[in-house]
CSV table of C-alpha atoms and ligand atoms in Angstrom, one decimal:
chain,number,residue,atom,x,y,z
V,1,UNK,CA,27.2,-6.9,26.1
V,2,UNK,CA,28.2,-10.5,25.1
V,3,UNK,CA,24.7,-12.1,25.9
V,4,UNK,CA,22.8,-9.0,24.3
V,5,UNK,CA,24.8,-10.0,20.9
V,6,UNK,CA,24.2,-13.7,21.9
V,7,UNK,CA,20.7,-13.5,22.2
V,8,UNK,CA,20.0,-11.7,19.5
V,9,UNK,CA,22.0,-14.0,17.1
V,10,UNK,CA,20.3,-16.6,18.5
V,11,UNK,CA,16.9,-15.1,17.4
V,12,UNK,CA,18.4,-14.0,13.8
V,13,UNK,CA,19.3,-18.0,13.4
V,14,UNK,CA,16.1,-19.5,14.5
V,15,UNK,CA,14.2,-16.6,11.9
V,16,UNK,CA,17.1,-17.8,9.3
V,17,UNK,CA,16.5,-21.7,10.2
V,18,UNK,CA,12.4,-21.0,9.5
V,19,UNK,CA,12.9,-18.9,6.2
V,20,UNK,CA,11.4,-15.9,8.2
V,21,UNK,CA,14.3,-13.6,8.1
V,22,UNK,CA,13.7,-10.6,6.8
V,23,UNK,CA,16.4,-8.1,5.4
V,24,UNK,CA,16.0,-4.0,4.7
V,25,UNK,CA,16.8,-4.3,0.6
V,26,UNK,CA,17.5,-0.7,-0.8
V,27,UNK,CA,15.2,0.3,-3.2
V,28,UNK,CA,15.3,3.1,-5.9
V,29,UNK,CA,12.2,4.5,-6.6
V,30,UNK,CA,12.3,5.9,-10.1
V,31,UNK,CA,8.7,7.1,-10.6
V,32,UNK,CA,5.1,5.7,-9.3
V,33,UNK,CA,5.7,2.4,-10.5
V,34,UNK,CA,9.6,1.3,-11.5
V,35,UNK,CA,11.7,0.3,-9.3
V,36,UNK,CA,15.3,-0.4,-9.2
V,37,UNK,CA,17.1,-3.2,-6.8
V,38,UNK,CA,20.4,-4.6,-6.9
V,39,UNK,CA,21.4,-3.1,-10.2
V,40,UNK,CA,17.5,-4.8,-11.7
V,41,UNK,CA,14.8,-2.3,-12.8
V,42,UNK,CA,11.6,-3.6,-11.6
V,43,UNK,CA,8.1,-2.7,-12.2
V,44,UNK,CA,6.7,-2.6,-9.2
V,45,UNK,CA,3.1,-4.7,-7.6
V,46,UNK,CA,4.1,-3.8,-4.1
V,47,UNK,CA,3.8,-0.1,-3.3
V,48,UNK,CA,0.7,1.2,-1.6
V,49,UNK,CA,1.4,4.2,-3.6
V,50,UNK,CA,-2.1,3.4,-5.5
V,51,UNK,CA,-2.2,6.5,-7.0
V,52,UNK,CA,1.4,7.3,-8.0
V,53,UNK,CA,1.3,10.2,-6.1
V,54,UNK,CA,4.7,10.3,-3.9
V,55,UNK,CA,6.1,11.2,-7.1
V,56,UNK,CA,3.2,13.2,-9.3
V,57,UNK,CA,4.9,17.2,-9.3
V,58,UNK,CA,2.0,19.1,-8.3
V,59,UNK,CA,1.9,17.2,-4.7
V,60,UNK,CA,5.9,17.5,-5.0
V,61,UNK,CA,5.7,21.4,-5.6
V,62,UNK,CA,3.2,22.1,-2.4
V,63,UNK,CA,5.9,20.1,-0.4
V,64,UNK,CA,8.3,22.0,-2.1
V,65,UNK,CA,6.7,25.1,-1.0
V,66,UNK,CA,5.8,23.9,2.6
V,67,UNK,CA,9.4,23.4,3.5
V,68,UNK,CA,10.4,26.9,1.9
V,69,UNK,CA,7.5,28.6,4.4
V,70,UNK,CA,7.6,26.7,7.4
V,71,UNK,CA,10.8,25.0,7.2
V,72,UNK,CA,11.9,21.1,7.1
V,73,UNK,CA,10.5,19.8,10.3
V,74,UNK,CA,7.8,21.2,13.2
V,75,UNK,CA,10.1,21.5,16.0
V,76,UNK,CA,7.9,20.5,19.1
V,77,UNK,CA,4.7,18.3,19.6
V,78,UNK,CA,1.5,20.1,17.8
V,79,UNK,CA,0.6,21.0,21.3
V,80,UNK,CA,3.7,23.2,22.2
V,81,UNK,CA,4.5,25.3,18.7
V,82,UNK,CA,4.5,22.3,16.3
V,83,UNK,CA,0.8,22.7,14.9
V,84,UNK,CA,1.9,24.7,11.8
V,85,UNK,CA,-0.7,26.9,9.9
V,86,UNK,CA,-1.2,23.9,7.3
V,87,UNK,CA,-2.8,20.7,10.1
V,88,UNK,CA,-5.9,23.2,10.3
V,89,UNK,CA,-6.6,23.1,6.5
V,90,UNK,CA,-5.6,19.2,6.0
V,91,UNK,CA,-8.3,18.3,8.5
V,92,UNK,CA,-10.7,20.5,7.3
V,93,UNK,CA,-10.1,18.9,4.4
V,94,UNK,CA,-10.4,15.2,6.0
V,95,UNK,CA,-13.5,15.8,7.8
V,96,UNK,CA,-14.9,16.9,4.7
V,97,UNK,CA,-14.4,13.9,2.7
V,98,UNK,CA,-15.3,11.3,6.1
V,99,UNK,CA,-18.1,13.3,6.1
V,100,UNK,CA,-17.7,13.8,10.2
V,101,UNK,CA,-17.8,16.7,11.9
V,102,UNK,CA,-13.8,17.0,13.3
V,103,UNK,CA,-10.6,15.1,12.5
V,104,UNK,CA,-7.7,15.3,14.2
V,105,UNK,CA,-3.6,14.3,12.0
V,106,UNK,CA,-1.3,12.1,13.9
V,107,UNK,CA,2.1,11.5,13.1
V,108,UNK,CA,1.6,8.2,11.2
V,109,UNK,CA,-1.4,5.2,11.1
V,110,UNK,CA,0.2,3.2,13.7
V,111,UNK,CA,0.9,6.3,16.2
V,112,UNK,CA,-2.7,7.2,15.6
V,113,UNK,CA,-4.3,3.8,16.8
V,114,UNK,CA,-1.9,3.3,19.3
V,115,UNK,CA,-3.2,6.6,20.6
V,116,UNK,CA,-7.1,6.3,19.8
V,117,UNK,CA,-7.9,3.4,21.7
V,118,UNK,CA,-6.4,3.8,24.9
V,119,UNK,CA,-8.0,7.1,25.4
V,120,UNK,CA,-11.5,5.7,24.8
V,121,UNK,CA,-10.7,1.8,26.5
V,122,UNK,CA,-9.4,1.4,29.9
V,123,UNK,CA,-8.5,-0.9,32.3
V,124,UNK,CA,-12.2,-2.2,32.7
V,125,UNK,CA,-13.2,-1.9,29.0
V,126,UNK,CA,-13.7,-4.8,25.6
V,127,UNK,CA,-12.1,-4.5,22.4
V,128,UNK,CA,-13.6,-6.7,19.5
V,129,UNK,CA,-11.1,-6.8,16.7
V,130,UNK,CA,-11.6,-8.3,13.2
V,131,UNK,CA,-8.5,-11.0,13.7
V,132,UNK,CA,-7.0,-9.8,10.7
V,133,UNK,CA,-7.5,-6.5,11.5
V,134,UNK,CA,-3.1,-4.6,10.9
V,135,UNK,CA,-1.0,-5.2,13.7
V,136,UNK,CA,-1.1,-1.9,15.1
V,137,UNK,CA,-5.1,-1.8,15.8
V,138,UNK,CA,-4.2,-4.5,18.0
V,139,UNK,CA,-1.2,-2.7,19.6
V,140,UNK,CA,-3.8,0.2,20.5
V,141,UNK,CA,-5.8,-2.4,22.3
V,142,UNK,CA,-3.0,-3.7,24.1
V,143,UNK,CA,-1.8,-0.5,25.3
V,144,UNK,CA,-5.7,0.6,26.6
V,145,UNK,CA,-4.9,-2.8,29.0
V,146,UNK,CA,-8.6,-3.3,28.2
V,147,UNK,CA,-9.8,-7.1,27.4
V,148,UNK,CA,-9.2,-8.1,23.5
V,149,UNK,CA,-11.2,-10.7,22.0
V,150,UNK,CA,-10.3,-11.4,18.7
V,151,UNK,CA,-13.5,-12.3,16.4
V,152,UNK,CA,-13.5,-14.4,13.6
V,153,UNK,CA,-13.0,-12.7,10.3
V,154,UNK,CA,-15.9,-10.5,8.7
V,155,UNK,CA,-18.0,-12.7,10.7
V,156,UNK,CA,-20.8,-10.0,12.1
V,157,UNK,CA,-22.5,-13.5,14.1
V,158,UNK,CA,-19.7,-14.1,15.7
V,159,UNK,CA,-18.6,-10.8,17.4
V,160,UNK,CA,-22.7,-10.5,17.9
V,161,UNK,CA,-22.2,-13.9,19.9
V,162,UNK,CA,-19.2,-12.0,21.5
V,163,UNK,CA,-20.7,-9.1,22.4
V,164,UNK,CA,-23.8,-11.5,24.1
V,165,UNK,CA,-21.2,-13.4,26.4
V,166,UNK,CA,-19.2,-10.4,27.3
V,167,UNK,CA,-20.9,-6.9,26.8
V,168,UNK,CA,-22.5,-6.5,30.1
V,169,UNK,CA,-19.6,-6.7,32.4
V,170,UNK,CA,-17.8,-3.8,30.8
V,171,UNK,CA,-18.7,-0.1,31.0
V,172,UNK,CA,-17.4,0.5,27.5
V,173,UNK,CA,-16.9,-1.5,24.6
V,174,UNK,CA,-15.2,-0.7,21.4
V,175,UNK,CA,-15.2,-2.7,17.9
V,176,UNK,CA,-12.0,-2.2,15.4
V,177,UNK,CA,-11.6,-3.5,11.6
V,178,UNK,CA,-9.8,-2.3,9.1
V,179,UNK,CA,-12.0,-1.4,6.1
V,180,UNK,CA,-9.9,-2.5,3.6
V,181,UNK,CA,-8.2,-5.5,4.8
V,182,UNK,CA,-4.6,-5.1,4.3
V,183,UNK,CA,-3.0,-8.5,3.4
V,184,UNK,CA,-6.2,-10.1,1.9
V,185,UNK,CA,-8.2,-6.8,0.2
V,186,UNK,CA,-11.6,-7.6,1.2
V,187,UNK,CA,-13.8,-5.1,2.7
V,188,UNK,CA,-15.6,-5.3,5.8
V,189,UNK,CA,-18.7,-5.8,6.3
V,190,UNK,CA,-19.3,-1.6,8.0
V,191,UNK,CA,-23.1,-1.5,8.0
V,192,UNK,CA,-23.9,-4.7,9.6
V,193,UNK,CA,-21.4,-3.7,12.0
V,194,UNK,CA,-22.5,-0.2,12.7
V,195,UNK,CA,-25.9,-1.8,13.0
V,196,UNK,CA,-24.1,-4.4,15.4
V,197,UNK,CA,-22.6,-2.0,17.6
V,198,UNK,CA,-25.9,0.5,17.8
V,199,UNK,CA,-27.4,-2.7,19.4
V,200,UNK,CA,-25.1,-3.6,22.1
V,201,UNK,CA,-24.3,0.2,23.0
V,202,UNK,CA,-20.3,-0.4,21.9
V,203,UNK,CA,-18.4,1.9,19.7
V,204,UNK,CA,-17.3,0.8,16.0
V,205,UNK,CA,-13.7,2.1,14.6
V,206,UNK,CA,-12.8,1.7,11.2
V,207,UNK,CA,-8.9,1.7,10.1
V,208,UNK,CA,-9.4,2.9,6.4
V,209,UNK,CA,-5.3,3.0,5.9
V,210,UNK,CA,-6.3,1.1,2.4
V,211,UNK,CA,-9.9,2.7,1.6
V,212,UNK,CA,-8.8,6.6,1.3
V,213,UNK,CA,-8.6,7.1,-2.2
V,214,UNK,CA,-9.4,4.2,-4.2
V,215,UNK,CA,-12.1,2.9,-2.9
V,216,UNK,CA,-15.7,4.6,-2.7
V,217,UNK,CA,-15.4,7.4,-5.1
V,218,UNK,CA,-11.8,8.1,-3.4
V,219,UNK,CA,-14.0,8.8,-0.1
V,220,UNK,CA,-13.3,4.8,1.1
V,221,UNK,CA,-14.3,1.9,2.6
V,222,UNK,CA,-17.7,3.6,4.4
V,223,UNK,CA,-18.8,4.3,0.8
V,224,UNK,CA,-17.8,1.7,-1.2
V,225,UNK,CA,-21.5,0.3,-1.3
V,226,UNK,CA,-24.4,2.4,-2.4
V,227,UNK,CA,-24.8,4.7,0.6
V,228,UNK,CA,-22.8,6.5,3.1
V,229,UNK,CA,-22.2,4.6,6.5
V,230,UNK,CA,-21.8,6.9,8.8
V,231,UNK,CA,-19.2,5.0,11.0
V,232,UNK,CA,-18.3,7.2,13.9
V,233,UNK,CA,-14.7,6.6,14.2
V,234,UNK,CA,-12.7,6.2,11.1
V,235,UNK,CA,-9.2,6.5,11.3
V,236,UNK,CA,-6.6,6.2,8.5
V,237,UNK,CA,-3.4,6.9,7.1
V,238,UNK,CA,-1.9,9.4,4.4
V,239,UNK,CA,0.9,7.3,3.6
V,240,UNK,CA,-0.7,4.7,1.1
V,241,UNK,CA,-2.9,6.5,-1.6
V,242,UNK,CA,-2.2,9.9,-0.5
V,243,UNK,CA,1.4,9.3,-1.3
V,244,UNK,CA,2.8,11.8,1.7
V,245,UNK,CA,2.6,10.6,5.7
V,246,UNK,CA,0.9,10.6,8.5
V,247,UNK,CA,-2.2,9.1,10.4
V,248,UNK,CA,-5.8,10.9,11.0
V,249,UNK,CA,-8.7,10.2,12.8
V,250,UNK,CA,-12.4,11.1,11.9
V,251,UNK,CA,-15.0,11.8,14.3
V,252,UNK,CA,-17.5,13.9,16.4
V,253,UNK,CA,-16.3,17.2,17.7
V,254,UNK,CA,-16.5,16.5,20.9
V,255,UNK,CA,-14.3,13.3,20.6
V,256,UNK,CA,-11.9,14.8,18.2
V,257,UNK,CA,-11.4,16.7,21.4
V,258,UNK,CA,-10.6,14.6,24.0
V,259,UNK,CA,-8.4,12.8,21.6
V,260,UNK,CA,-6.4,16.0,21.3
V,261,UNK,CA,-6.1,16.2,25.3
V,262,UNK,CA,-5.4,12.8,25.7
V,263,UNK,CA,-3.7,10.9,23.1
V,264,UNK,CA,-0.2,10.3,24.1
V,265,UNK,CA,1.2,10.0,20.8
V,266,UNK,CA,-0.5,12.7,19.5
V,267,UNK,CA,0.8,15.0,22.9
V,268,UNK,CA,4.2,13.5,23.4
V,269,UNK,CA,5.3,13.4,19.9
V,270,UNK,CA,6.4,15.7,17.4
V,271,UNK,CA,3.7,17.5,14.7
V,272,UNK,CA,4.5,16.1,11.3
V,273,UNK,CA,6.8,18.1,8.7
V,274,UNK,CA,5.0,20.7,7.2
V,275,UNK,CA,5.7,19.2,3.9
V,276,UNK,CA,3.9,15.9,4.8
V,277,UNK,CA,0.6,18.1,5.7
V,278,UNK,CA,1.3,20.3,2.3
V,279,UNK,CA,1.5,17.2,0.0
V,280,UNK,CA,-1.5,15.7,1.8
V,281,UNK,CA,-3.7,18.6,1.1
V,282,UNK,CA,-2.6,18.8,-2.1
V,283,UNK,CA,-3.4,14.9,-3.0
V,284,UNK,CA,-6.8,15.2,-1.1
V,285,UNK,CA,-7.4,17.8,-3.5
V,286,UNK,CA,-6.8,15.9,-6.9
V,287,UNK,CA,-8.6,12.8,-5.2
V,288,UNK,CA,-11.7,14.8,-4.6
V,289,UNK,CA,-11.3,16.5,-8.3
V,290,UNK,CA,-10.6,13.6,-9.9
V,291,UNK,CA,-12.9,10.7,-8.7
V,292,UNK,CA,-12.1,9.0,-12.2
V,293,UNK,CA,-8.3,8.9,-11.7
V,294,UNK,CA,-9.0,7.7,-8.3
V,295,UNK,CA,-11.1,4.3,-9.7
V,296,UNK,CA,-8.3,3.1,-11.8
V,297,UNK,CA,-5.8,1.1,-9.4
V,298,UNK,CA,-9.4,-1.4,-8.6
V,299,UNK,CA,-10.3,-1.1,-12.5
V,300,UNK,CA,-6.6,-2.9,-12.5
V,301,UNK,CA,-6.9,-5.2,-9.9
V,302,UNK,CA,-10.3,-6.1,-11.3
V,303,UNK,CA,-8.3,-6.7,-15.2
V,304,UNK,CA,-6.1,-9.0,-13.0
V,305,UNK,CA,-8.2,-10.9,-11.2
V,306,UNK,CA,-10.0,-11.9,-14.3
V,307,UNK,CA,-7.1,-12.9,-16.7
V,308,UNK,CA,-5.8,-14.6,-13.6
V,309,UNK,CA,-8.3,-16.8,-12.5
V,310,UNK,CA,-8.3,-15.3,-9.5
V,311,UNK,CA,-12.3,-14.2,-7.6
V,312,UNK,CA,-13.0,-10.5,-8.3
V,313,UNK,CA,-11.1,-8.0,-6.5
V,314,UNK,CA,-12.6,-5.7,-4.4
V,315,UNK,CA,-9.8,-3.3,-3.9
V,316,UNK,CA,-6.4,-2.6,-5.2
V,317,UNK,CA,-4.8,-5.6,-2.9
V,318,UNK,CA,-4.8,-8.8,-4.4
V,319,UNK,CA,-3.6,-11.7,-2.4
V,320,UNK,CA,-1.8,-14.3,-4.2
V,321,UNK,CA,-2.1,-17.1,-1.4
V,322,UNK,CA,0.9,-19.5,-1.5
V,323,UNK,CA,0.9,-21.7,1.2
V,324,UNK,CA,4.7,-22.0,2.8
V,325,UNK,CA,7.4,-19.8,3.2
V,326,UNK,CA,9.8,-20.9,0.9
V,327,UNK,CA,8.0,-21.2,-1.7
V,328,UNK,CA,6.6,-17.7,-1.5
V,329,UNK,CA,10.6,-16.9,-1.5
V,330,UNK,CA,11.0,-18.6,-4.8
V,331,UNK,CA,7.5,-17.6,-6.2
V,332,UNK,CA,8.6,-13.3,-5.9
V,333,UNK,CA,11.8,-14.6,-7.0
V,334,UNK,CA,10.3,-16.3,-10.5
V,335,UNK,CA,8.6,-13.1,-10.8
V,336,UNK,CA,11.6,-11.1,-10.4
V,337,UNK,CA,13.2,-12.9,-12.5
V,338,UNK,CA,10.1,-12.2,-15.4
V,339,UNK,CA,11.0,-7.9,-14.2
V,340,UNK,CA,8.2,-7.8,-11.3
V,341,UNK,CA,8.7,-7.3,-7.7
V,342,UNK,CA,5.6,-8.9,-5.7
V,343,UNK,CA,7.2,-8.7,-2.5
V,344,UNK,CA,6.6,-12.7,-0.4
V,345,UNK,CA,4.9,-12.1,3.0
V,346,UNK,CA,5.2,-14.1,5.3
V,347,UNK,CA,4.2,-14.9,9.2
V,348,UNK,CA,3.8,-13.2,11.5
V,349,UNK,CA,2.1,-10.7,9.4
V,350,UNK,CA,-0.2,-13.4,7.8
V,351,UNK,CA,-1.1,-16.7,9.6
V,352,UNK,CA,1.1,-19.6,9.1
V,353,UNK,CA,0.6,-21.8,6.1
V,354,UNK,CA,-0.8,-18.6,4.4
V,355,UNK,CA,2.2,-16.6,3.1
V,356,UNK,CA,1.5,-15.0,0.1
V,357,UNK,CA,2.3,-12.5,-2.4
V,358,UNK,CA,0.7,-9.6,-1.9
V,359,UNK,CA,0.2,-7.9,-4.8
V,360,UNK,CA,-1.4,-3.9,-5.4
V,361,UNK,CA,-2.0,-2.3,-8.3
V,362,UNK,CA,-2.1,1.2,-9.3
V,363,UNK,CA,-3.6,3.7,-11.7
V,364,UNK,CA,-0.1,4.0,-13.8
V,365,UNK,CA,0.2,-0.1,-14.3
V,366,UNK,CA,0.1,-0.9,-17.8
V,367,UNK,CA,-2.6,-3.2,-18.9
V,368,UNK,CA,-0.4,-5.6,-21.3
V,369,UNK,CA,1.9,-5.9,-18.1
V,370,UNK,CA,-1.0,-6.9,-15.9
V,371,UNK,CA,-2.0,-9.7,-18.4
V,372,UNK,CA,1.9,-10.9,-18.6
V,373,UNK,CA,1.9,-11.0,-14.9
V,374,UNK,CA,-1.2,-12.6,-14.5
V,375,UNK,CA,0.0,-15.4,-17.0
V,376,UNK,CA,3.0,-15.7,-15.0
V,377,UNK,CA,0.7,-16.2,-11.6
V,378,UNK,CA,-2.0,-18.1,-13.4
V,379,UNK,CA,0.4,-20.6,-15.4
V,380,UNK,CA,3.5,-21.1,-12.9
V,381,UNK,CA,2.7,-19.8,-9.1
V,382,UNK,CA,-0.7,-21.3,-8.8
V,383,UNK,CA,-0.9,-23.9,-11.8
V,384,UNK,CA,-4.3,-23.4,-12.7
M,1,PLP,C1,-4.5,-1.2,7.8
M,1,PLP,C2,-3.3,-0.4,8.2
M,1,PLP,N1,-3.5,0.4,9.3
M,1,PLP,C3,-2.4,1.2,9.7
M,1,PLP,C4,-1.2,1.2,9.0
M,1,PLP,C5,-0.1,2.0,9.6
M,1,PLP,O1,-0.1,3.2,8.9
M,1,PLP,P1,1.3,4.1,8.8
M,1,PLP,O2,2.1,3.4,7.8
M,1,PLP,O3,0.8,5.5,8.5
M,1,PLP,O4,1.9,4.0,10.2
M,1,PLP,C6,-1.1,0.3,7.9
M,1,PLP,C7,0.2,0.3,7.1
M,1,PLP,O5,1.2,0.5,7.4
M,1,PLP,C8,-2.1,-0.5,7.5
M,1,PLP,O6,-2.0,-1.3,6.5
């Protein structure tokens, strides 16, 4: 037991020595936007609750309701008796707005593409990913023991020049990017892709964890231009804009499918709470009802952008890029100390040199509050 407690105080100093130790802080939600930590109420630019919807009480109630019919948890994997009345509506539902014929709910966004790829990428199979593309699109491809090739970002020549080298020696070849890019908020570029892929004979999946509701009409990141791209595999989460849980995948029946037969984490893990599905249904709903509620978190990022100095946003995740680690600490800490929490981020989940605050903005921000922080940014973070 004594080197297990050694080594992993060894770790915690070296993380400690490079300013890259992280700690869990507790954190009071009070509604969709304050927040209070260590006895300070906050308002909050680092939720991905873009729509204040964990706490709005219609999507409360239907959880509410969900645990009174079904009860608090599923009690076996959706393929044993866990698949609960409600996943069959909630995918309905998720088809309908991805505009694909089947979808299929996993347990969370990262279960989901750690389950996807390996069922459709073996041994003997490519994965092209964005290189920014979240961490868990590239545990998926790790775990289909497939080849990854990372390609630089949102650059469609350069996973063309990829797919040149490398396409013919592999029976199957599949591209992943997130749509929304999750640390930077740009979009990718889908169509050139999709056209991409339809010429080397490889499959394109889109993660759309930061697209679903607040980006295309609410529909995301396949509409966010003028037209519909019909991107065949768009899988997502329900945790960010839809304020509930869970992960989902979009696609052709016959796909949606095999992914239900063969996904380990979909087979050997327990179906979500009902009141995760229940609150999900109920948020698709007001998304779909309410495409005008859903445009306000980029309407906010856009306000920001501008009084910042900042280039446009083109979704509600704004990067503030400051360089090193410690003075990304003491950048979220000014700002904490002005009553905003802008969480620092710092490698391994952004490259090194890059750590940032990573700011998101939702529908309930107040505008005077986004020009004092951007005044803050503009004036003392980045010194314009
Ligand atoms: C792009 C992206 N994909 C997937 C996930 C994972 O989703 P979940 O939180 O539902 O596991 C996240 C965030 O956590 C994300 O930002």
């Amino acid at each position: 037991m004594r080197s297990l407690d050694a080594f992993a105080q060894d770790k915690l100093d070296d993380l400690e020595r490079r300013h890259l130790r992280r700690a869990l802080a507790d954190t009071v939600r009070e509604d969709g936007i304050w927040v209070e930590r260590d006895g300070k109420r906050l308002l909050s630019f680092s939720c991905n609750d873009y729509l204040n919807l964990t706490q709005h009480p219609t999507i409360k109630q239907a959880a509410i309701a969900a645990i009174e019919t079904y009860g608090a948890g599923a009690g076996a994997s959706r393929l044993v008796t866990g698949n609960h009345p409600l996943f069959r509506q909630l995918e309905a539902r998720l088809a309908r707005i991805k505009q694909t014929d089947a979808a299929v709910v996993f347990g969370s966004g990262y279960l989901a593409n750690a389950g996807i790829i390996p069922v459709l990428i073996g041994r003997d199979g490519l994965v092209l990913a964005d290189e920014l593309s979240h961490a868990c699109l590239f545990a998926g491809a790790q775990l289909s023991r497939g080849l990854l090739v990372p390609f630089r970002h949102n650059d469609v020549a350069h996973a063309r020049e990829l797919l040149r080298q490398r396409r013919a020696a592999h029976e199957r070849t599949l591209i992943v990017t997130d749509g929304v890019f999750s640390m930077d908020g740009d979009l990718a570029p889908l169509a050139d892709l999709v056209a991409l892929a339809a010429e080397y004979d490889a499959w394109l999946m889109s993660d759309d964890a930061h697209g679903l509701g607040v980006v295309g009409g609410g529909r995301g990141s396949s509409d966010a231009g003028n037209t519909h791209i019909a991107v065949p595999l768009q899988m997502g989460t329900l945790s960010k804009a839809v304020g509930a849980y869970g992960g989902y995948l979009c696609a052709s029946t016959p796909v949606i499918d095999l992914i239900r037969n063969r996904a380990r984490t979909l087979i050997y893990s327990t179906g979500l709470p009902p009141a995760c599905v229940a609150a999900a249904i109920a948020a698709l709903d007001l998304i779909e009802r309410e495409p005008g509620y859903a445009a306000l978190p980029l309407k906010k990022a856009k306000a920001f952008t501008q009084a910042a100095g900042l280039p446009e946003a083109q979704s509600p995740i704004v990067p503030v890029i400051v360089g090193e680690e410690e003075t990304t600490l003491a950048a979220s800490r000014l700002l904490a100390d002005a009553g905003f929490l802008a969480a620092p981020i710092r490698p391994p989940t952004v490259a090194a040199g890059t750590a940032r605050l990573r700011l998101t903005f939702t529908a309930q921000h107040p505008n005077d509050a986004i020009v004092r922080l951007a005044t803050i940014v503009r004036n003392k973070i980045l010194r314009h």
